[in-house]
CSV table of C-alpha atoms and ligand atoms in Angstrom, one decimal:
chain,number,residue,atom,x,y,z
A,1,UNK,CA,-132.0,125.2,164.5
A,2,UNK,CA,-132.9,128.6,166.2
A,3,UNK,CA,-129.8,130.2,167.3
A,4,UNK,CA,-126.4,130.2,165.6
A,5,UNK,CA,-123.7,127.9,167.4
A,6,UNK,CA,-120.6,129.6,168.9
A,7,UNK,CA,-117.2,128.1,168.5
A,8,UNK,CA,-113.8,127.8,169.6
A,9,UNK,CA,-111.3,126.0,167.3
A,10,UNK,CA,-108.1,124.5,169.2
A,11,UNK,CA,-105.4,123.9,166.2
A,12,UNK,CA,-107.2,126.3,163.6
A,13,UNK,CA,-104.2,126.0,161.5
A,14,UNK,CA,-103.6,122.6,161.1
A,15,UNK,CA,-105.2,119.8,158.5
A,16,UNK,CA,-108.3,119.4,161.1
A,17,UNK,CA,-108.2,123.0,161.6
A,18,UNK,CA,-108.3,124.1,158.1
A,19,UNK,CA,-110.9,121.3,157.3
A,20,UNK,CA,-113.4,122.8,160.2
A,21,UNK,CA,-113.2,126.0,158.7
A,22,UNK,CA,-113.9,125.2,155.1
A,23,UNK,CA,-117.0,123.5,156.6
A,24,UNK,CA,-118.0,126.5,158.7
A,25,UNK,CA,-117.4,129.1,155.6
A,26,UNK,CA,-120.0,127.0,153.9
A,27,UNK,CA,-122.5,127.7,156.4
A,28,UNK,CA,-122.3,131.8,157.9
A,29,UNK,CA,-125.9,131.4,159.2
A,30,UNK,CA,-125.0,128.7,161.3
A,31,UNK,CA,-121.6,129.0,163.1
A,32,UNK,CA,-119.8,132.1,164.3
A,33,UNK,CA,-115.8,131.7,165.3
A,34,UNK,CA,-115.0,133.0,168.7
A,35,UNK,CA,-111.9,132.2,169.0
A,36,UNK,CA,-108.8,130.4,166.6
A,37,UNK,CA,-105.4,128.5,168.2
A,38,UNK,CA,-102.2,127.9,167.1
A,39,UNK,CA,-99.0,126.6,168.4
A,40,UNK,CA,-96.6,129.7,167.0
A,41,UNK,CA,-98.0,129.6,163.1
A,42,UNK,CA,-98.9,133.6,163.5
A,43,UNK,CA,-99.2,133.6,159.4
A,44,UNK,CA,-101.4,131.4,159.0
A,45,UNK,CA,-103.4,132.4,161.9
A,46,UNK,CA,-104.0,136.2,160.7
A,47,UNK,CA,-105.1,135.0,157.2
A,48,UNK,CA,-107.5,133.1,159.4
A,49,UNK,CA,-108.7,136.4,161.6
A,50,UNK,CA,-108.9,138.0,158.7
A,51,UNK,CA,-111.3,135.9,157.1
A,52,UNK,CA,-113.1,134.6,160.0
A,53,UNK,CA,-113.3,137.9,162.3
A,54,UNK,CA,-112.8,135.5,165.6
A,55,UNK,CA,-113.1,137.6,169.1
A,56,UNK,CA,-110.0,136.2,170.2
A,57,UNK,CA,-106.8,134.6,168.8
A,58,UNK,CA,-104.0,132.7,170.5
A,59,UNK,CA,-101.3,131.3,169.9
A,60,UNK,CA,-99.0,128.9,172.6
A,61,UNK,CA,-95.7,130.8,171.5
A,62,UNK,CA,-95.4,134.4,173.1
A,63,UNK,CA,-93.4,135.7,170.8
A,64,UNK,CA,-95.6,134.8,167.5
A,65,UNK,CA,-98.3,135.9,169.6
A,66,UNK,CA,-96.6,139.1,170.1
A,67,UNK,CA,-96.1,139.4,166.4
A,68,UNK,CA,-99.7,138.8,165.5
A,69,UNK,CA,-100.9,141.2,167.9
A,70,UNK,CA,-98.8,143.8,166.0
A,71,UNK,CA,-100.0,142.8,162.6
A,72,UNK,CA,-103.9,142.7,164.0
A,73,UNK,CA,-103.7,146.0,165.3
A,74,UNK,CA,-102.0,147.4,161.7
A,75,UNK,CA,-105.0,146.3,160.0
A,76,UNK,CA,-107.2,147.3,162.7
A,77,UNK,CA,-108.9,143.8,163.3
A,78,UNK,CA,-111.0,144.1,166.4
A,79,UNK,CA,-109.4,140.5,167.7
A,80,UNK,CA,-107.8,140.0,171.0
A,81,UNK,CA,-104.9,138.4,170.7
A,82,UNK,CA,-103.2,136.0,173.8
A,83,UNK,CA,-100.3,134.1,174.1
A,84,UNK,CA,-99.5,130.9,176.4
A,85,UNK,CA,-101.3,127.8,177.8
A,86,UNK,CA,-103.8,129.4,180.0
A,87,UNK,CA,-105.2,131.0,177.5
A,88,UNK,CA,-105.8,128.5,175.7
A,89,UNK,CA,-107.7,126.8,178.6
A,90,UNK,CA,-109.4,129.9,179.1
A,91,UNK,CA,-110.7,130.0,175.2
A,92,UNK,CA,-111.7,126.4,175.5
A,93,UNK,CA,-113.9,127.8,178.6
A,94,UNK,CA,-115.5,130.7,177.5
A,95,UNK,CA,-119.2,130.8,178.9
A,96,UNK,CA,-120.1,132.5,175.5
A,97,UNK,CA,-118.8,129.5,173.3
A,98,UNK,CA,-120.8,126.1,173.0
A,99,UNK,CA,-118.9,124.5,171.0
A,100,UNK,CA,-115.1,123.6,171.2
A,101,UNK,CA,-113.2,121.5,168.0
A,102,UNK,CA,-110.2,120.0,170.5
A,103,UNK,CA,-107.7,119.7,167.3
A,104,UNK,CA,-104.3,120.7,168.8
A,105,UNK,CA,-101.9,117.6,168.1
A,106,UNK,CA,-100.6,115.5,170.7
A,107,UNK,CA,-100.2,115.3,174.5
A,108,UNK,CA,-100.3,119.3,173.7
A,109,UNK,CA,-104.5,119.1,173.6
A,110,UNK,CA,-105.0,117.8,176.9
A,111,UNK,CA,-105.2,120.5,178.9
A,112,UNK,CA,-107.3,122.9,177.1
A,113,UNK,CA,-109.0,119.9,175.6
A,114,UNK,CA,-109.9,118.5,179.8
A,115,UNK,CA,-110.6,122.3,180.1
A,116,UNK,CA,-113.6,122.1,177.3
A,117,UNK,CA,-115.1,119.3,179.3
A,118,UNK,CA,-114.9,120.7,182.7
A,119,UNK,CA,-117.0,123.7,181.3
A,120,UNK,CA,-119.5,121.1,180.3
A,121,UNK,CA,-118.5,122.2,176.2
A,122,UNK,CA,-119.9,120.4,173.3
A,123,UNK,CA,-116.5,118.7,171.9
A,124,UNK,CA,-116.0,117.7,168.5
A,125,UNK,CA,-112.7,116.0,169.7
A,126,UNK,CA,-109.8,115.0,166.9
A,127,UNK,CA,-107.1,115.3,169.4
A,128,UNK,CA,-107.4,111.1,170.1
A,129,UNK,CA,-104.2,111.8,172.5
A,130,UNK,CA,-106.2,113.4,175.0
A,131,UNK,CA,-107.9,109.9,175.7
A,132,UNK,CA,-104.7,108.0,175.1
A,133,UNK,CA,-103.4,109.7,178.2
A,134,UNK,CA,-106.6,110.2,180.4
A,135,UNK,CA,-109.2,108.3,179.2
A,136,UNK,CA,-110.8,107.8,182.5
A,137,UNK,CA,-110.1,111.0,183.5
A,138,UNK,CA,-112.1,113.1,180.3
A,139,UNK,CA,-114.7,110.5,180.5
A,140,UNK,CA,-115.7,111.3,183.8
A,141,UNK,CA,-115.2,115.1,183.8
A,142,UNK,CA,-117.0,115.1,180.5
A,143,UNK,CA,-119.9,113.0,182.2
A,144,UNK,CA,-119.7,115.0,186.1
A,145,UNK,CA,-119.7,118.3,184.1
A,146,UNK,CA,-122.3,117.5,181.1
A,147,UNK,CA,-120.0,118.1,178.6
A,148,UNK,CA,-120.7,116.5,175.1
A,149,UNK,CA,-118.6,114.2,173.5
A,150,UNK,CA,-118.8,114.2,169.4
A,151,UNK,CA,-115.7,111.9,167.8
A,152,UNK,CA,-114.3,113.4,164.8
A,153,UNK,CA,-111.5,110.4,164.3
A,154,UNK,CA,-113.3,109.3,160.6
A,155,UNK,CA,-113.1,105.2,162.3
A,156,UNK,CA,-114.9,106.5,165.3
A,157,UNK,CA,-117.3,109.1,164.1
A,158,UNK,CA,-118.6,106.1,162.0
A,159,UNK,CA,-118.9,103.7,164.8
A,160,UNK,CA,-120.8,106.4,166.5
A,161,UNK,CA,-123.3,106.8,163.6
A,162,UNK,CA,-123.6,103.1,163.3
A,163,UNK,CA,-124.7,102.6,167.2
A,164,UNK,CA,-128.0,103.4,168.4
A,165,UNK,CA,-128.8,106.3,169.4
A,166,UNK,CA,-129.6,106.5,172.6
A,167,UNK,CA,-126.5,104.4,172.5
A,168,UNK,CA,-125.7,104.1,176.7
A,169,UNK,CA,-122.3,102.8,177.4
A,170,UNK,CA,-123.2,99.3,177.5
A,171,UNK,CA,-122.2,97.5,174.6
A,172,UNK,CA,-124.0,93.8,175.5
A,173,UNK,CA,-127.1,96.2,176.1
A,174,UNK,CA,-127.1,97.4,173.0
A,175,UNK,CA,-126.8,94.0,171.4
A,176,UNK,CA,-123.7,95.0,169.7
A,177,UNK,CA,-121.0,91.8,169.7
A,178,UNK,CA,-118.1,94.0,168.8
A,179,UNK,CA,-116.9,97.4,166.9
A,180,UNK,CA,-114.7,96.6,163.6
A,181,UNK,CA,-112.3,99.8,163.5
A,182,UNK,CA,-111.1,99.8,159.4
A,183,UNK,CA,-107.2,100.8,158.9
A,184,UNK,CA,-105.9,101.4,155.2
A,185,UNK,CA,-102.8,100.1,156.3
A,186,UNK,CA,-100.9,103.3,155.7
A,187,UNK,CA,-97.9,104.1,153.1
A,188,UNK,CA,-96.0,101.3,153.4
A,189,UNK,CA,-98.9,98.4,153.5
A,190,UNK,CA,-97.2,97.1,150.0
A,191,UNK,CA,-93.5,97.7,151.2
A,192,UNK,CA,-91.0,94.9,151.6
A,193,UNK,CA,-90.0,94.2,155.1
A,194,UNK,CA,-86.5,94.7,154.0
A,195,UNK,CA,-87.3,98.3,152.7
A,196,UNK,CA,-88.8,99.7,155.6
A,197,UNK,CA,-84.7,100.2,157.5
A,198,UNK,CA,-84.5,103.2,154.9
A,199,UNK,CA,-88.1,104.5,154.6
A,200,UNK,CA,-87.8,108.8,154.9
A,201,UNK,CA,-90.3,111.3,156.7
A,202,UNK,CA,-91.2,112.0,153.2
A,203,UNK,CA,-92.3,108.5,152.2
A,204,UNK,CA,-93.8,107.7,155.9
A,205,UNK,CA,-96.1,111.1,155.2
A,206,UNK,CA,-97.7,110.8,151.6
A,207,UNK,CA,-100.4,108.8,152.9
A,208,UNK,CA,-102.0,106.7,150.4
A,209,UNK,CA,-105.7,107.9,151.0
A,210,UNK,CA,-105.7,111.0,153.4
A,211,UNK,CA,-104.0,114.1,154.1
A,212,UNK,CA,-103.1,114.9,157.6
A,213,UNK,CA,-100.2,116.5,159.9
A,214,UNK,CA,-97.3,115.0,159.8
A,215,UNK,CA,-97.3,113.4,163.4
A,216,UNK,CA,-100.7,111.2,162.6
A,217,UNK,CA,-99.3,110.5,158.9
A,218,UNK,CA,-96.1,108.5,160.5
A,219,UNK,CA,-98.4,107.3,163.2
A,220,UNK,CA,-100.9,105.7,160.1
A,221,UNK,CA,-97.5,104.3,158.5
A,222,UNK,CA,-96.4,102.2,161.8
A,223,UNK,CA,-100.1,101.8,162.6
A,224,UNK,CA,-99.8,103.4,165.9
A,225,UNK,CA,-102.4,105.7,164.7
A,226,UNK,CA,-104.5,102.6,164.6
A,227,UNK,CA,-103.2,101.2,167.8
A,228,UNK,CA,-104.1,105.0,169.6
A,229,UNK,CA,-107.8,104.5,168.0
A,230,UNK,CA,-108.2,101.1,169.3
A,231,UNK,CA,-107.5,102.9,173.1
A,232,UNK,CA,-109.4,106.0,171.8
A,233,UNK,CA,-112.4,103.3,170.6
A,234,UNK,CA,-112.5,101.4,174.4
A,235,UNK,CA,-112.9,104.9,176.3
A,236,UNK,CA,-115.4,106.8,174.2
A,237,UNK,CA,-117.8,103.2,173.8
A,238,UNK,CA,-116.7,101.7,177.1
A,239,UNK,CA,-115.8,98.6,174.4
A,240,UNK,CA,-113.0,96.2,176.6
A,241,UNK,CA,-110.0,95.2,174.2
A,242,UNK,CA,-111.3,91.9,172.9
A,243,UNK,CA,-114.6,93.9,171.8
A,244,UNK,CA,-112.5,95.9,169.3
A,245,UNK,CA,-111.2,94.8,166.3
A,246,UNK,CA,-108.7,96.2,163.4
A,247,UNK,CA,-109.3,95.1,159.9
A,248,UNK,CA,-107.3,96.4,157.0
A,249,UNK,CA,-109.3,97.9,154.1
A,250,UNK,CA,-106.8,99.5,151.6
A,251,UNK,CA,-109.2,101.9,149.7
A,252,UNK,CA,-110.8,103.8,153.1
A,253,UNK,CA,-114.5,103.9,152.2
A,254,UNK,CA,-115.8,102.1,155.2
A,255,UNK,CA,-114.6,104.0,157.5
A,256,UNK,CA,-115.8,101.7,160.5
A,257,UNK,CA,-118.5,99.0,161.6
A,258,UNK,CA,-120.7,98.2,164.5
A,259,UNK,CA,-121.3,94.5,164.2
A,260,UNK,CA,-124.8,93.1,166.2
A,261,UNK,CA,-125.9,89.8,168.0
A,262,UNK,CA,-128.3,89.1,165.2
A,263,UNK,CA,-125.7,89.1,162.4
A,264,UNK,CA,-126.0,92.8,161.7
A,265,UNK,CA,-123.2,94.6,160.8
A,266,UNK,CA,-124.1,98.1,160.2
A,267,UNK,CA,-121.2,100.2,158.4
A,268,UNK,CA,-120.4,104.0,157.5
A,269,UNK,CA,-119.0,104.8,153.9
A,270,UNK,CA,-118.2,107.8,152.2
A,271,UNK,CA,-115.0,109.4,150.1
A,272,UNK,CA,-112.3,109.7,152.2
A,273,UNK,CA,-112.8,113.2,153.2
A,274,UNK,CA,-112.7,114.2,157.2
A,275,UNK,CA,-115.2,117.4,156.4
A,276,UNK,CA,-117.9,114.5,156.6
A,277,UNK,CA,-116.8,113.8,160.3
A,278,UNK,CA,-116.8,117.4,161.0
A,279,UNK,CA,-120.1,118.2,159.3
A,280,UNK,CA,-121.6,115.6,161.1
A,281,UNK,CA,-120.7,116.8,164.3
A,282,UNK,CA,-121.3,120.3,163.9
A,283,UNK,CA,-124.5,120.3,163.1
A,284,UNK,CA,-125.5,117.1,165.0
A,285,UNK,CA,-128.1,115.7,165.0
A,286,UNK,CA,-129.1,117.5,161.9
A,287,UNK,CA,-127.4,117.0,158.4
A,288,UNK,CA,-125.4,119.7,156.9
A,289,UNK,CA,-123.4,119.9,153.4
A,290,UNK,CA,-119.8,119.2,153.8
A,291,UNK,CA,-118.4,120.3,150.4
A,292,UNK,CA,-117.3,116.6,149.9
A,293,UNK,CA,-117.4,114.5,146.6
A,294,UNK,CA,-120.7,112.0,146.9
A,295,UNK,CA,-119.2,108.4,147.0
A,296,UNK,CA,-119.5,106.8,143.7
A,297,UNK,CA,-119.8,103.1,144.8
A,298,UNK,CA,-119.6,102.1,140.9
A,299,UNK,CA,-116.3,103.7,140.5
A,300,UNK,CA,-114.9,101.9,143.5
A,301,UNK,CA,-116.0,98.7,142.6
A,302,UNK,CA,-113.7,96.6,145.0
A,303,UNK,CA,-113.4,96.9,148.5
A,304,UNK,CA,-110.8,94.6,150.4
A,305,UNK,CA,-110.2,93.4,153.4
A,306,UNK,CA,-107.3,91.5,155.7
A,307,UNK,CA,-106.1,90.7,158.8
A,308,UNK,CA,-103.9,93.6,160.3
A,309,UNK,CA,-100.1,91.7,160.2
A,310,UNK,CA,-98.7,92.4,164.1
A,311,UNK,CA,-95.2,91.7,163.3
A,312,UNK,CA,-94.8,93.9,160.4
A,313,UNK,CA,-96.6,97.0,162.1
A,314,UNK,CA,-95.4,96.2,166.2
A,315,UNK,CA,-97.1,98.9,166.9
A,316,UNK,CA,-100.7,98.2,166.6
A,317,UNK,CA,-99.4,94.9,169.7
A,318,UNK,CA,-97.8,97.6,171.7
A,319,UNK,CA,-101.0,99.8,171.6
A,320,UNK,CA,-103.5,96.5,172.7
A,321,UNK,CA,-100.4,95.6,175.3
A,322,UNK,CA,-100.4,99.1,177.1
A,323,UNK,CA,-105.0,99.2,176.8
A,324,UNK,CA,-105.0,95.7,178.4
A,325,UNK,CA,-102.0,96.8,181.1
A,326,UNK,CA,-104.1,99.8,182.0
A,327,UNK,CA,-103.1,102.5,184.0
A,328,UNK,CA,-100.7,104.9,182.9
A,329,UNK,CA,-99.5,102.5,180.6
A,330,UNK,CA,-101.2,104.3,177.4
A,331,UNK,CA,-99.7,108.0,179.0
A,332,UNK,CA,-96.1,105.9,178.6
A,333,UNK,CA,-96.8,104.6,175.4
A,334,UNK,CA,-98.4,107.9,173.6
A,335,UNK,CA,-95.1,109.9,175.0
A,336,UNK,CA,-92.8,107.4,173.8
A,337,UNK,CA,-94.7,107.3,170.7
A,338,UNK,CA,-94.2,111.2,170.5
A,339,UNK,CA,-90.4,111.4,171.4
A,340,UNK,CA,-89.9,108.9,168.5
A,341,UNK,CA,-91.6,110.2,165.7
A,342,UNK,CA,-90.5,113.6,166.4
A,343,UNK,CA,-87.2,112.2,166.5
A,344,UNK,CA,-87.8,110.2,162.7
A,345,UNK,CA,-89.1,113.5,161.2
A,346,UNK,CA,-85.9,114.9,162.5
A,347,UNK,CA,-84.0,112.2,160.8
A,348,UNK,CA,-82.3,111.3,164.0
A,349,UNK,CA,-83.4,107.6,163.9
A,350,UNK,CA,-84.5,105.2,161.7
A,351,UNK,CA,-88.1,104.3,161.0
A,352,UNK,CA,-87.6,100.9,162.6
A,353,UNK,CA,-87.0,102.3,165.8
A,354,UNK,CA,-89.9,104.0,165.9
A,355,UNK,CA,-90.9,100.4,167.9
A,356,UNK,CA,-88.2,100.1,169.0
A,357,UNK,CA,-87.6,102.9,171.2
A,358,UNK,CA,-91.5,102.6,172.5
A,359,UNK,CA,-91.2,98.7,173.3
A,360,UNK,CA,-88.1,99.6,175.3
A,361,UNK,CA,-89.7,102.4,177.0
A,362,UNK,CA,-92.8,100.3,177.8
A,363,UNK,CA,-90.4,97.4,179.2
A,364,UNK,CA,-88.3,100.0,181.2
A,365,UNK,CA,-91.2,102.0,183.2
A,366,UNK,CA,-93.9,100.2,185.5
A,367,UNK,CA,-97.6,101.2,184.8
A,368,UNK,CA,-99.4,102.5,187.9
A,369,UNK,CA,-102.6,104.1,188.9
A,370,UNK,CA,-103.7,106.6,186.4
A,371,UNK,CA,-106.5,108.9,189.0
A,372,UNK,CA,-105.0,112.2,188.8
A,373,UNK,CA,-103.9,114.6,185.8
A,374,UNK,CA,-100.8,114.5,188.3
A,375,UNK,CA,-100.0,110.4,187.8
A,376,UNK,CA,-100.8,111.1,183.8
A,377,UNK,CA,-98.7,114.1,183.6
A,378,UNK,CA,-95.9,112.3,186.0
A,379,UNK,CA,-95.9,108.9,183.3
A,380,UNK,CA,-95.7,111.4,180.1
A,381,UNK,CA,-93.2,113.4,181.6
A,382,UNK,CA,-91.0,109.8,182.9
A,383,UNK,CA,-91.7,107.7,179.5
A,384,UNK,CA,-90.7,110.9,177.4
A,385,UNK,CA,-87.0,111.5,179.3
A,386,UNK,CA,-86.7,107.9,178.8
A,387,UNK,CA,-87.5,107.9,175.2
A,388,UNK,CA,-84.9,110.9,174.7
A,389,UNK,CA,-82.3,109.1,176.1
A,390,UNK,CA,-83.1,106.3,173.8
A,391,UNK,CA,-83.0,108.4,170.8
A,392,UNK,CA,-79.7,110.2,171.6
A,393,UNK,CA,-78.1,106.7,172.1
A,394,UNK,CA,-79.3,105.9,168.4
A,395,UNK,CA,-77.4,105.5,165.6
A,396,UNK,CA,-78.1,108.8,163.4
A,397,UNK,CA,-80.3,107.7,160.5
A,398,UNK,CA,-78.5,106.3,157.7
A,399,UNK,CA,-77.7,109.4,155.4
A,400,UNK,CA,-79.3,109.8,151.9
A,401,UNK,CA,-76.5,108.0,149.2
A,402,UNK,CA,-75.0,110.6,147.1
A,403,UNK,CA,-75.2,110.4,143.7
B,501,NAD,P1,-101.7,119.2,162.4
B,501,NAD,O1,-100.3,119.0,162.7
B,501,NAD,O2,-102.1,119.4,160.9
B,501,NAD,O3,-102.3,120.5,163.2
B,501,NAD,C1,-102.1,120.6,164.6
B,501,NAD,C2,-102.6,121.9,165.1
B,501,NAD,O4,-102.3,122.0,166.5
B,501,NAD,C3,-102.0,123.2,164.5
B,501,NAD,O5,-102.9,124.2,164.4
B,501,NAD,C4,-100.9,123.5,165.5
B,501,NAD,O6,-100.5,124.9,165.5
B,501,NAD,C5,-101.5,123.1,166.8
B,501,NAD,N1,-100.5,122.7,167.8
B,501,NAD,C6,-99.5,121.8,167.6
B,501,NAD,N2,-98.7,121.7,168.7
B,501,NAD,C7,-99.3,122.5,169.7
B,501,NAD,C8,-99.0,122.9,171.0
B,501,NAD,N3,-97.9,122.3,171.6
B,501,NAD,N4,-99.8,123.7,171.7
B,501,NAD,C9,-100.9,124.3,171.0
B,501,NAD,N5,-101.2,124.0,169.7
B,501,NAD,C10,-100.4,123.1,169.1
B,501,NAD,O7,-102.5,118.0,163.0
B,501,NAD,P2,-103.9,117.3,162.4
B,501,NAD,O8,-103.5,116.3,161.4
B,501,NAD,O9,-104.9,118.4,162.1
B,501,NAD,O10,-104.3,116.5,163.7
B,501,NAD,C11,-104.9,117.1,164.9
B,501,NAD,C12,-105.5,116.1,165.8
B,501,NAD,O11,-106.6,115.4,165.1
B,501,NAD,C13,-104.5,115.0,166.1
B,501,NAD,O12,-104.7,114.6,167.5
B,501,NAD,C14,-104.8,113.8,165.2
B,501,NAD,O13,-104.5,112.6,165.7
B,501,NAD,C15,-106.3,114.0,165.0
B,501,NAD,N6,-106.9,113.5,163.8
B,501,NAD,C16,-106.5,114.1,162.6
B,501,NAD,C17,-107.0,113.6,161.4
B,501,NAD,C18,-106.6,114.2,160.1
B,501,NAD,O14,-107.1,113.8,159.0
B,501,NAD,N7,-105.6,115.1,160.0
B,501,NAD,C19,-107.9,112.5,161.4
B,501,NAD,C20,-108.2,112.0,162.6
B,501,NAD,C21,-107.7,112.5,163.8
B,502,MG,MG1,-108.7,107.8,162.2
């Protein structure tokens, strides 16, 4: 490599975020930080200027921003600080930056995320929502603007190593029969059914094997996370639905296969540890150290493997029912999606209606055309007031039993 890489990190302060850095630390000669995120987290994001000396730093919330700003100038940081959405388009843009990790959570990412590819960034994308919603949409700015595409998602970075390549966009091409996308199942794989009505956000986010944001941890325990990566899987491989299969493998050491014509079936494994995603595609195609644990195959001895069980995780159905609907269809489910787990981490409803309120949703509103950021934006924006109105018809969650 002859020249260091210059990046922008979207959602510095979050599990991705915080991952990215640890990796970059490890390697000054390499990287430079141009410019950090946030949502309104103006702590955490000055420890970060501090350490990292980024040119800019913004943060969505004006008034944190506003607050950082002060603090940077009392310590005489030479970072511009910026508040707002625009500016975190413009960051993802910067002609000076090559390199953009889209890690905001949620429908959030998509515009600065669609604003990478338009300035033909290379992406290390996490933020799987983005293609959720506008899968067609990011494809083909990505393509039309020569923008990059690197996945981070552990299930998809793997499928990407285990592809060729020069790996086109035609899977029958490539000889590949179909891409196995591994799920651990999430923190209630062992639960009884009857035990899920009381499951709390606390139990729904200490994830067996991996420690994420809160959002993706309840989405890995009603497998929507799963479901979302099964959408994220048929945009960034051009794989149709029936091409991509979930299998459950409780200790998350394969993190995905690519299975081949021949009888091939060529799999990524290592600890579960997303600084091996991020490694690889910062310094891609090279090989850089991650600061993860080498996989001791000995010590994990057994690897398992089932069929994903629909009817106890309705989620993972809803995701394949709104991929093979097309359309806006996945912009309606992802929203929904959103609304309800925000409204279970606020206790307001039950885990079951998690589901419940996105099946509803997804009965309710007709898919249509998904060709503008104006019909995605327009299904988010419908699917997400009916959702709300869902959730404020709910029955409160049951209350924790006093002693
Ligand atoms: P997180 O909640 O830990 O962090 C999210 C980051 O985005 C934070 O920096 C937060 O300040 C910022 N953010 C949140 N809302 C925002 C908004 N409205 N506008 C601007 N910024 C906002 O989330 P995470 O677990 O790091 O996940 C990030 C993305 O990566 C998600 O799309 C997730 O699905 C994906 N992902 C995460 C993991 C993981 O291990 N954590 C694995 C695979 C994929
Ligand atoms: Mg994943």
């Amino acid at each position: 490599m002859n020249r260091i890489a210059h990046l922008t990190i979207l959602g510095s302060t979050g599990s991705i975020g915080t991952s990215t850095l640890d990796v970059v630390a490890r390697h000054p000669g390499r990287y430079r930080v141009l410019a950090l995120t946030a949502q309104r987290q103006d702590d955490a994001l000055f420890e970060q200027c501090a350490r990292f000396r980024p040119r800019y730093a913004v943060l969505l919330d004006d008034d944190a921003a506003g607050r950082l700003a002060q603090r940077i100038a009392a310590a005489g940081l030479d970072v511009q600080v910026l508040g707002g959405i625009a500016a975190l388009e413009r960051v993802a843009s910067l002609p000076e930056v090559d390199t953009v990790m889209a890690a905001i959570v949620g429908a959030a990412g998509l515009r600065p995320t669609l604003a990478a590819a338009r300035a033909g960034k290379k992406i290390l994308l996490a933020n799987k929502e983005t293609l959720v919603m506008a899968g067609r949409i990011f494809m083909d700015t990505a393509r039309q603007h020569g923008a990059t595409l690197l996945p981070i998602d552990s299930e998809h970075n793997a499928v990407f190593q285990a592809l060729p390549r020069d790996y086109a966009g035609d899977l029958a091409a490539s000889g590949v029969r179909r891409i196995l996308l591994t799920a651990s199942g999430g923190s209630f794989r062992d639960t009884p059914l009857s035990d899920l009505r009381q499951v709390t956000p606390e139990q729904a986010c200490a994830h067996p094997n991996w420690v994420m944001g809160r959002k993706i941890s309840v989405d890995s325990s009603t497998m929507m996370n799963k479901g979302l990566e099964v959408i994220e899987a048929h945009w960034l491989f051009n794989a149709p639905a029936d091409a991509i299969q979930v299998v459950v493998h409780p200790q998350s050491v394969i993190h995905s296969l690519v299975q081949y014509v021949d009888g091939s079936v060529l799999a990524q494994l290592g600890n579960p540890d997303m600084r091996t995603p991020i490694a690889h595609a910062l310094a891609y195609p090279e090989r850089i150290e991650a600061g993860v644990e080498p996989l001791d195959l000995v010590k994990v001895a057994t690897l398992g493997f089932s069929a994903p069980d629909f009817s106890r995780f309705p989620c993972l159905a809803l995701a394949y029912r709104a991929l093979r609907a097309g359309g806006t269809a996945p912009a309606a489910l992802n929203a929904a999606n959103e609304v309800a787990v925000a409204a279970f981490l606020n206790r307001e409803i039950p885990f079951l209606d998690i589901p419940r309120t996105i099946e509803t949703v997804m009965d309710a509103v007709t898919p249509s055309a998904a060709n503008t950021l104006d019909d995605v934006l327009g299904a988010d924006a419908a699917a997400r007031a009916a959702a709300r109105e869902l959730v404020q018809r709910a029955a409160p969650a049951p209350a924790p039993r006093q002693p």
